[in-house]
XYZ file of C-alpha atoms in Angstrom:
629
model
C 39.936 7.735 27.010
C 38.873 5.798 29.870
C 36.702 8.621 30.879
C 34.620 7.898 27.429
C 32.721 5.495 26.299
C 30.870 4.429 23.061
C 27.936 2.455 22.542
C 27.621 1.700 18.535
C 24.245 0.348 17.201
C 22.760 -1.672 13.185
C 19.658 -2.581 13.193
C 19.474 -4.013 9.737
C 16.924 -6.700 10.473
C 13.491 -4.586 11.999
C 11.220 -6.825 9.815
C 8.786 -6.255 7.920
C 10.653 -3.361 7.061
C 13.176 -3.697 4.502
C 16.089 -5.422 5.188
C 19.782 -2.810 5.182
C 22.912 -4.140 5.845
C 24.325 -0.745 5.446
C 23.132 -0.600 9.033
C 25.268 -2.768 10.606
C 28.145 -1.835 8.249
C 28.219 1.472 9.594
C 28.035 0.652 13.124
C 31.016 -1.419 13.289
C 32.869 1.095 11.143
C 31.734 4.124 13.612
C 32.665 1.396 16.503
C 36.409 -0.062 15.264
C 36.517 4.467 15.034
C 36.654 4.625 18.773
C 37.897 1.492 19.180
C 41.391 2.390 17.486
C 41.410 5.686 19.832
C 41.216 3.517 22.629
C 37.193 4.318 23.869
C 35.570 1.658 25.625
C 33.193 0.722 22.790
C 30.407 -2.049 22.657
C 28.909 -2.768 19.389
C 25.394 -4.243 19.012
C 24.041 -5.287 15.521
C 21.946 -7.606 14.563
C 23.276 -10.177 11.936
C 22.351 -13.737 14.441
C 19.701 -11.856 17.313
C 17.746 -9.641 17.702
C 18.723 -6.069 19.241
C 16.128 -5.990 21.589
C 15.699 -3.298 24.681
C 17.013 -5.626 27.518
C 20.546 -6.195 25.264
C 20.541 -2.118 25.136
C 20.516 -1.499 28.094
C 22.768 -4.488 29.358
C 25.058 -2.732 26.880
C 24.652 0.306 28.735
C 24.842 -1.167 31.843
C 28.454 -2.538 30.734
C 29.352 0.832 29.942
C 28.280 2.476 32.993
C 30.105 -0.340 35.141
C 31.323 1.341 38.565
C 29.504 3.971 38.020
C 32.017 5.778 36.656
C 31.855 10.028 35.581
C 32.167 10.473 31.936
C 33.848 13.089 29.846
C 31.234 12.060 26.447
C 29.671 9.725 26.116
C 29.133 8.402 22.041
C 25.896 6.836 20.861
C 25.732 5.631 17.186
C 22.991 4.540 15.721
C 21.758 3.203 12.069
C 18.388 2.036 11.685
C 15.033 2.493 10.774
C 13.561 5.671 12.254
C 10.447 7.554 12.328
C 9.584 11.360 13.402
C 6.015 12.033 15.924
C 4.694 14.630 17.216
C 6.967 18.217 17.121
C 10.471 16.901 17.071
C 10.396 13.753 18.484
C 12.266 10.577 17.062
C 11.799 7.311 17.445
C 14.255 4.721 16.709
C 13.044 1.288 15.711
C 14.645 -2.245 17.467
C 14.774 -5.536 16.247
C 11.218 -6.667 17.076
C 9.402 -3.520 16.909
C 6.669 -4.790 15.099
C 5.746 -7.441 17.618
C 6.740 -5.691 20.559
C 4.682 -1.987 19.747
C 7.830 -0.407 21.600
C 10.283 2.624 20.109
C 13.683 4.300 21.331
C 12.680 7.878 22.102
C 15.329 9.935 21.698
C 14.418 12.775 23.366
C 13.631 11.188 26.306
C 17.211 9.149 26.437
C 19.132 11.877 26.152
C 17.046 13.457 28.895
C 17.687 9.979 31.280
C 21.479 10.239 30.746
C 21.178 13.317 32.751
C 21.855 11.244 35.628
C 24.182 8.975 34.855
C 27.832 11.667 35.106
C 27.650 12.505 31.615
C 29.565 15.160 30.564
C 28.912 15.642 26.858
C 27.134 13.756 24.615
C 27.566 12.919 20.856
C 25.083 11.214 19.096
C 24.778 10.093 15.673
C 21.622 9.075 14.080
C 21.768 7.592 10.655
C 17.994 7.304 10.408
C 14.776 7.866 8.340
C 12.528 10.595 10.490
C 9.602 9.479 8.389
C 6.437 10.690 9.583
C 4.372 8.109 11.672
C 1.285 8.177 9.835
C 0.213 4.531 10.553
C -2.225 2.645 13.130
C 0.691 1.080 14.034
C 3.722 3.240 14.025
C 1.537 6.701 14.785
C 0.652 5.092 19.076
C 4.311 3.560 19.074
C 5.109 2.470 22.895
C 8.098 5.103 23.940
C 10.989 3.576 25.628
C 14.163 5.509 27.344
C 16.147 2.379 27.264
C 17.609 3.314 30.621
C 16.120 3.616 34.620
C 16.861 6.890 36.683
C 20.423 7.545 36.775
C 22.546 7.242 40.340
C 23.448 10.811 40.598
C 21.676 14.118 40.454
C 20.604 16.049 37.637
C 23.580 16.995 35.410
C 22.963 18.501 31.834
C 25.468 17.507 29.189
C 26.360 19.716 26.560
C 25.212 17.759 23.357
C 26.326 16.829 19.501
C 23.188 15.657 17.396
C 24.472 14.968 14.498
C 21.051 13.210 12.292
C 21.385 12.087 8.583
C 18.048 13.635 7.670
C 15.791 16.711 8.108
C 12.345 16.106 10.083
C 9.577 14.493 7.932
C 12.983 13.269 5.699
C 14.239 9.731 4.081
C 17.632 8.610 4.877
C 19.246 6.569 2.284
C 21.285 3.716 1.943
C 23.192 2.546 -1.063
C 24.019 -0.544 -2.825
C 27.291 -2.469 -3.672
C 28.160 -5.352 -5.547
C 28.584 -7.940 -2.349
C 26.604 -7.285 1.381
C 29.650 -5.594 2.958
C 30.178 -2.951 0.966
C 26.285 -1.277 1.535
C 26.500 2.012 2.923
C 24.650 4.387 4.282
C 25.172 7.569 2.757
C 25.656 9.969 5.927
C 27.416 7.228 8.058
C 29.726 6.505 5.191
C 31.572 9.999 4.585
C 30.917 10.637 8.874
C 33.505 7.440 9.640
C 35.953 8.682 6.375
C 35.449 11.864 7.602
C 36.440 10.933 11.656
C 39.813 8.214 9.761
C 41.426 11.703 9.069
C 41.025 10.793 5.097
C 39.538 14.058 4.200
C 41.277 17.755 4.658
C 37.780 20.106 4.821
C 37.638 18.002 7.730
C 40.044 18.992 9.773
C 39.696 23.173 11.110
C 40.879 25.510 9.134
C 43.205 27.108 8.887
C 46.513 24.531 10.209
C 44.259 21.400 9.479
C 45.678 20.177 11.969
C 42.662 18.397 14.154
C 38.507 17.732 13.482
C 36.248 19.582 15.448
C 32.813 19.604 16.422
C 32.659 22.745 14.022
C 34.724 21.386 11.547
C 33.021 17.986 10.858
C 28.991 19.567 10.943
C 30.676 21.532 7.806
C 31.982 19.500 6.243
C 29.157 16.692 6.977
C 26.700 20.066 5.309
C 28.221 20.262 2.561
C 29.432 16.972 1.478
C 26.070 15.203 2.427
C 24.237 16.769 -0.113
C 27.003 16.257 -2.564
C 27.030 12.778 -2.313
C 23.225 12.014 -2.295
C 23.189 14.184 -5.657
C 25.280 11.651 -7.248
C 22.881 8.765 -6.314
C 19.649 11.530 -7.605
C 18.536 12.017 -4.539
C 18.292 14.894 -1.864
C 19.838 14.204 1.899
C 20.127 17.765 4.370
C 22.374 16.590 7.518
C 20.197 17.900 10.854
C 23.061 19.488 13.166
C 23.404 20.858 16.167
C 26.740 22.134 17.963
C 26.663 21.980 21.828
C 29.820 21.433 22.478
C 32.109 24.249 23.246
C 35.817 24.610 22.787
C 38.510 23.347 23.927
C 36.385 19.997 24.321
C 34.963 19.700 21.498
C 37.686 17.773 19.594
C 36.859 14.491 18.091
C 39.932 13.935 15.856
C 42.966 15.831 17.457
C 45.561 15.102 15.140
C 46.835 14.001 11.385
C 47.442 10.099 10.753
C 50.552 9.857 9.569
C 49.158 8.311 6.063
C 46.167 9.014 4.742
C 43.999 6.158 4.921
C 42.901 4.137 1.652
C 39.569 4.219 1.394
C 36.551 1.938 -0.003
C 35.605 3.415 -3.104
C 31.459 4.399 -2.761
C 28.959 2.433 -5.526
C 28.668 3.334 -8.773
C 24.270 4.190 -9.513
C 23.971 1.436 -12.237
C 25.631 -1.007 -9.754
C 23.010 -0.492 -7.442
C 20.492 -0.747 -10.421
C 21.966 -4.173 -10.825
C 21.444 -5.414 -7.389
C 17.389 -4.769 -7.357
C 17.359 -8.804 -7.197
C 17.678 -8.541 -3.837
C 15.645 -5.828 -2.717
C 12.094 -6.964 -0.168
C 11.522 -10.741 0.286
C 14.852 -12.304 -1.185
C 17.026 -8.979 0.933
C 14.975 -10.249 4.275
C 16.123 -13.518 4.665
C 20.181 -12.459 6.106
C 19.937 -11.404 9.515
C 18.813 -12.896 12.478
C 14.536 -12.835 11.471
C 16.081 -16.203 8.725
C 16.684 -17.879 11.993
C 13.775 -16.927 13.782
C 11.033 -19.293 14.408
C 8.135 -17.458 14.267
C 6.928 -16.635 10.886
C 7.677 -12.894 10.125
C 4.823 -10.664 9.487
C 4.604 -10.263 5.317
C 3.824 -6.654 4.083
C 2.425 -6.566 0.960
C 0.928 -4.658 -1.757
C 3.603 -2.992 -2.173
C 7.199 -2.247 -3.137
C 10.182 -1.860 -0.439
C 12.870 0.495 -2.789
C 11.968 3.473 -4.574
C 12.216 3.996 -7.923
C 14.586 7.523 -8.595
C 15.523 8.831 -12.238
C 18.839 9.786 -13.387
C 19.041 13.793 -14.636
C 21.147 12.700 -16.990
C 18.093 10.926 -18.896
C 19.519 7.178 -18.213
C 17.421 4.389 -17.363
C 16.003 3.531 -14.436
C 17.761 2.891 -11.205
C 16.436 1.837 -7.198
C 17.671 3.101 -3.800
C 17.083 1.860 -0.612
C 14.764 3.925 1.409
C 15.826 3.307 5.007
C 12.426 3.546 6.883
C 10.213 5.078 5.045
C 7.843 2.652 4.844
C 6.110 1.403 7.886
C 2.917 -1.033 7.900
C -0.759 -1.576 10.271
C -1.473 -4.387 11.491
C -3.604 -5.187 7.816
C -0.058 -4.595 6.127
C -2.437 -2.037 4.138
C 0.116 1.573 3.254
C 1.722 3.130 5.527
C 3.268 6.890 5.056
C 0.987 9.772 3.668
C 2.056 10.742 0.346
C 2.754 14.361 -0.456
C -0.685 15.312 -2.134
C -2.433 13.762 1.099
C -0.645 15.747 3.541
C -1.801 18.769 0.964
C -5.096 17.569 1.117
C -5.147 17.327 4.828
C -3.749 20.483 5.195
C -6.602 22.192 3.389
C -9.216 20.677 4.941
C -7.732 20.704 8.503
C -7.934 25.249 7.754
C -11.436 24.753 6.150
C -12.132 23.814 9.049
C -10.787 26.145 11.428
C -12.359 29.031 8.357
C -16.156 27.331 8.684
C -15.788 28.236 12.703
C -18.329 30.789 12.360
C -19.147 30.697 16.195
C -15.654 31.969 17.204
C -16.102 34.263 20.294
C -13.741 37.247 20.305
C -14.214 38.943 23.463
C -15.474 38.200 27.249
C -15.638 41.369 30.224
C -14.128 38.930 32.323
C -10.830 39.155 29.856
C -10.443 35.297 29.125
C -12.993 32.758 28.020
C -12.316 29.539 25.782
C -14.884 27.615 23.015
C -15.137 23.639 21.967
C -15.116 23.209 18.023
C -16.535 20.240 17.165
C -17.675 18.949 20.741
C -19.705 20.113 23.445
C -18.406 21.044 26.809
C -19.977 19.887 29.929
C -18.114 21.338 32.206
C -14.566 22.583 33.589
C -12.902 22.941 36.266
C -9.931 26.326 37.639
C -9.037 24.991 40.505
C -9.233 27.826 43.213
C -8.822 31.242 41.564
C -11.754 31.089 38.831
C -14.399 29.144 37.669
C -15.966 28.540 33.652
C -20.015 30.476 33.189
C -21.323 28.645 29.739
C -22.438 31.912 27.813
C -25.495 31.815 25.773
C -23.983 30.648 23.075
C -23.734 26.294 23.567
C -20.293 26.647 22.731
C -18.729 29.489 24.510
C -17.645 29.321 28.175
C -16.253 32.701 30.221
C -14.389 32.674 32.598
C -15.156 34.060 36.379
C -11.813 35.187 38.525
C -13.210 34.515 42.135
C -12.580 37.573 43.838
C -12.215 40.064 41.296
C -13.739 41.031 37.675
C -10.991 40.900 35.519
C -8.608 37.745 35.154
C -5.530 38.998 35.361
C -3.331 35.614 36.603
C -3.215 32.687 34.832
C -5.261 29.441 35.849
C -4.977 25.978 34.596
C -8.048 25.289 32.433
C -9.469 21.427 32.251
C -12.920 20.968 29.827
C -14.439 17.271 30.116
C -16.712 16.420 27.032
C -20.145 15.388 25.800
C -17.770 11.784 25.090
C -16.327 11.283 28.621
C -12.592 12.341 27.600
C -10.778 15.877 29.283
C -8.563 17.939 27.212
C -7.037 21.425 28.811
C -4.420 23.783 28.744
C -4.442 27.177 30.706
C -6.824 30.429 30.570
C -4.854 32.987 30.121
C -5.366 37.015 30.584
C -6.489 38.640 27.718
C -6.483 35.504 25.479
C -9.713 33.766 24.431
C -8.745 29.660 23.550
C -10.173 27.824 20.527
C -10.104 23.750 21.719
C -11.292 21.755 18.311
C -12.546 17.880 18.935
C -12.088 15.145 16.579
C -13.748 11.953 17.238
C -12.654 11.176 20.797
C -9.592 13.737 21.316
C -8.627 17.033 21.245
C -6.867 18.121 17.843
C -5.600 21.557 18.609
C -5.984 24.739 20.812
C -5.640 27.846 19.454
C -5.801 31.557 21.122
C -6.358 34.480 19.555
C -6.390 37.973 21.872
C -9.312 39.964 23.040
C -11.115 41.759 20.521
C -9.292 39.754 17.304
C -9.976 40.185 13.733
C -11.673 37.041 12.533
C -8.471 36.581 10.951
C -6.162 36.505 13.401
C -4.021 33.601 13.689
C -4.377 32.241 10.510
C -0.587 31.369 10.821
C -1.420 29.163 13.644
C -4.185 27.888 11.895
C -1.776 26.788 9.302
C 1.470 25.583 11.978
C -1.494 23.188 13.990
C -3.020 22.345 9.981
C 0.545 21.035 9.049
C 1.367 19.404 13.008
C -1.991 17.296 12.165
C -1.561 16.475 8.869
C 2.525 15.440 9.408
C 3.790 18.116 8.091
C 4.455 21.330 10.021
C 7.773 21.800 8.191
C 10.111 20.037 5.344
C 12.913 21.001 7.022
C 12.159 22.303 10.319
C 15.071 23.167 12.392
C 16.187 26.505 13.540
C 14.134 28.178 10.525
C 10.492 27.055 10.893
C 11.307 27.217 15.364
C 11.933 31.751 14.111
C 8.770 31.934 12.191
C 7.020 30.502 14.687
C 8.337 32.586 17.255
C 7.366 35.537 15.300
C 3.627 35.590 16.707
C 4.279 34.088 19.900
C 3.174 37.089 22.134
C -0.597 36.673 20.340
C -0.748 32.721 20.794
C 2.123 31.148 22.988
C 0.879 27.810 21.220
C 3.383 28.829 18.313
C 6.238 28.860 21.564
C 5.415 25.291 22.933
C 6.218 23.920 19.294
C 9.473 26.109 18.722
C 9.892 24.952 22.194
C 10.065 21.361 21.160
C 12.040 22.095 18.242
C 14.680 23.493 20.392
C 15.018 20.843 22.666
C 15.121 18.621 19.646
C 17.825 20.815 19.047
C 19.374 20.632 22.461
C 19.024 24.197 21.862
C 17.764 25.147 25.959
C 19.401 28.450 25.748
C 16.833 29.296 22.810
C 13.992 27.629 25.053
C 15.232 29.912 27.965
C 15.120 32.979 25.808
C 11.761 32.441 24.372
C 10.885 32.177 28.265
C 11.967 35.482 28.671
C 10.923 37.392 25.553
C 6.638 36.037 26.804
C 7.980 37.452 30.418
C 9.011 40.404 28.920
C 6.228 41.041 26.857
C 3.835 40.148 30.253
C 2.899 36.716 29.103
C 2.916 33.261 31.255
C 5.496 30.814 30.319
C 3.586 27.761 29.053
C 3.676 24.976 31.275
C 5.826 23.465 28.423
C 8.318 25.718 28.158
C 9.094 25.997 31.725
C 9.610 22.286 31.541
C 11.567 21.824 28.964
C 13.691 24.186 29.532
C 13.911 22.927 32.680
C 13.536 26.095 35.041
C 13.490 26.242 38.500
C 9.635 26.571 40.329
C 7.808 27.266 42.853
C 4.382 27.841 43.536
C 3.521 30.812 44.949
C -0.117 30.741 45.561
C -2.944 27.639 44.423
C -2.719 27.402 41.581
C 0.101 29.249 40.673
C 4.090 28.734 39.618
C 6.680 30.696 39.090
C 9.490 30.211 37.959
C 13.402 31.651 37.297
C 14.244 32.023 34.176
C 18.509 32.030 34.040
C 20.070 34.666 32.105
C 21.469 33.129 27.986
C 24.886 34.748 26.258
C 24.509 35.581 22.971
C 25.446 33.273 20.068
C 25.812 33.231 15.928
C 22.446 33.071 14.176
C 22.165 29.084 13.378
C 20.025 29.229 9.679
C 18.907 32.290 7.270
C 15.346 32.896 9.233
C 17.216 32.994 12.998
C 20.048 35.831 10.747
C 17.188 38.032 10.199
C 15.557 37.872 14.000
C 18.046 38.993 15.537
C 16.366 38.709 19.125
C 17.033 34.296 18.097
C 20.372 34.266 18.830
C 21.476 37.652 21.141
C 21.232 37.737 24.826
C 19.222 37.843 27.718
C 19.468 38.698 31.411
C 17.675 36.797 33.964
C 13.990 37.361 34.606
C 10.927 35.572 37.128
C 7.869 35.272 35.462
C 4.079 32.979 35.686
C 3.487 29.717 34.416
C 0.659 29.359 32.447
C -1.075 26.173 33.662
C -0.083 23.065 35.702
C -0.320 19.958 33.317
C 0.900 20.005 30.120
C -0.027 21.204 26.963
C 1.024 18.165 24.659
C 1.041 15.038 24.766
C 4.413 14.850 24.749
C 5.539 16.362 27.235
C 4.253 14.460 29.547
C 6.703 11.888 28.889
C 9.359 14.866 30.558
C 7.263 14.443 34.012
C 9.361 12.596 35.505
C 12.895 14.198 34.999
C 11.675 17.447 37.043
C 9.234 15.338 39.882
C 11.387 16.792 42.023
C 10.289 19.740 41.550
C 7.769 22.752 41.869
C 6.803 22.555 38.718
C 5.712 18.556 38.748
C 2.182 18.077 40.867
C 2.014 14.894 42.902
C 0.466 12.785 41.193
C 1.142 13.823 37.825
C 3.015 11.129 36.126
C 0.869 8.330 37.562
C -1.587 9.853 35.076
C 0.575 9.149 31.052
C -1.534 5.778 30.982
C -5.012 7.787 30.715
C -3.479 9.528 27.405
C -4.820 9.342 24.305
C -2.817 9.700 20.946
C -3.749 13.065 20.140
C -0.913 15.358 19.829
C -2.111 18.006 21.820
C -3.421 16.615 25.908
C -6.440 14.947 25.787
C -7.403 12.192 28.755
C -9.723 9.249 29.714
C -12.578 9.469 31.732
C -10.566 8.258 34.693
C -7.634 10.342 33.558
C -9.742 13.709 34.036
C -11.125 12.803 36.866
C -7.560 12.464 38.141
C -6.306 15.237 37.232
C -9.740 17.621 38.487
C -9.404 16.112 41.727
C -5.508 17.654 41.868
C -6.198 20.702 40.224
C -9.345 21.346 43.654
C -7.035 20.290 46.187
C -3.901 22.275 45.268
């Protein structure tokens, strides 16, 4: 096992959030399992001192000492977490609130592609609650690791997440702190110890693979959660392939003795340990600095037993996030629904939306005035008689036949953009200082065109894109991607979070087959080989993909989400990310033909909207890059 490594993190004490003893318990249990297999392991918990970025980075460096080639790296995290933008998961370390930083799980995985890791397993027992407040929505994200010493090699990835997007993970309280247990981690470590026959591969039941483990957790975690009157649906993606997908090679000689799970009545009796009383059990007890106090909320949530018994309390791992002024933090479902309805009404009121331009492409701006726009050397933007309408005139031609980068300056001084697409009209909606949505419609489209996209974007803006996103939501988004490639972009980010690069390649192939340029974000997420073929014009190579089995109900209804696709070439739409989330990926591909010189430096000029919006200075710099291509 010398070629394997394990890092197990348990962040129990992340003030002003609730103390989670179960997170430290889970990290120790997972670390003990790895050590028993002979895997070099680092276990970090914050019982007595905070665990910060430097601490985690140092642990990685110890595991990577001597620059070994690692056959499999296992990373376990239990604690508070959240979701931001399309499928961007963040982990909160001990001092997240004062540092205003969070670990970007996706960026960490991408950085590991330069560390000689062949296989990567990520276990995340953390909430994926919406980042809905001033502080949590604008946390600085950090991948922990610097660039590694090796050339890029994309590891195969197993992602084992305790909860589905925008949902909480749960910890139940035992009679003593040592018996506190996270539901997902508890069942995971029981299975890995060999205690559950159902976790072994059928028919001989001799070993545990990633497939049999995923089946066990998908079936048993919801059942265990239901005993505590909560819903918990794991989100698991199995990227490791046989024969190198084994977690336990043989059954133990004797089944391990398991600790009994806490009874709901015991949980109810421990209510005095919730909140302030419980918060004095970790590193912050010893801190010289006062811990921020969260006012006006309970740090637990009450559930009524279906049997009609009295209420009892369950801990919400990271459902509660606070502002600096300690106001309320997560949007309720009703608030989300109201926001979605308001946004849809705003879209419906955009009565001056253009439907046709004689040159084959154009855009309009809703909610602000566009001062000017640049498309590089291949085209120019001409204001129409209606103030918000802009026609795109290709230079040297009467009809736009090729994509072009599109950057718009608004009357507030900020800049936003994406790409000009042949036979499409784009609408940029500005709210306050930022671009809050970009929606494409085909020329001569009916007024009701893109309603499904409007709903998806409204849900994205409200933090309610999907109750259980994953493969189902990605499949639905791909239905109309040729009519509005923004749908393809969001689906690609979901697949990236699932570690499914083949599905990103399928998106690119089907767009290319339909004659639609591949959005910049899709090319970036798919790590497509690229080259500049003309000023402002990039071509990518799309690799062939093998067939696989459908991974969700919605996929099963759409054979094109899992069938094989051949290789192809396609043009790229734009030269910079359409979504803010994509800018963090640029440095991983800075040696490719996809990333223009100077583009990486503009990340500091981004505003916090999901869609790319740059400051006045950043916009001017990007304008120069586009015009000098």
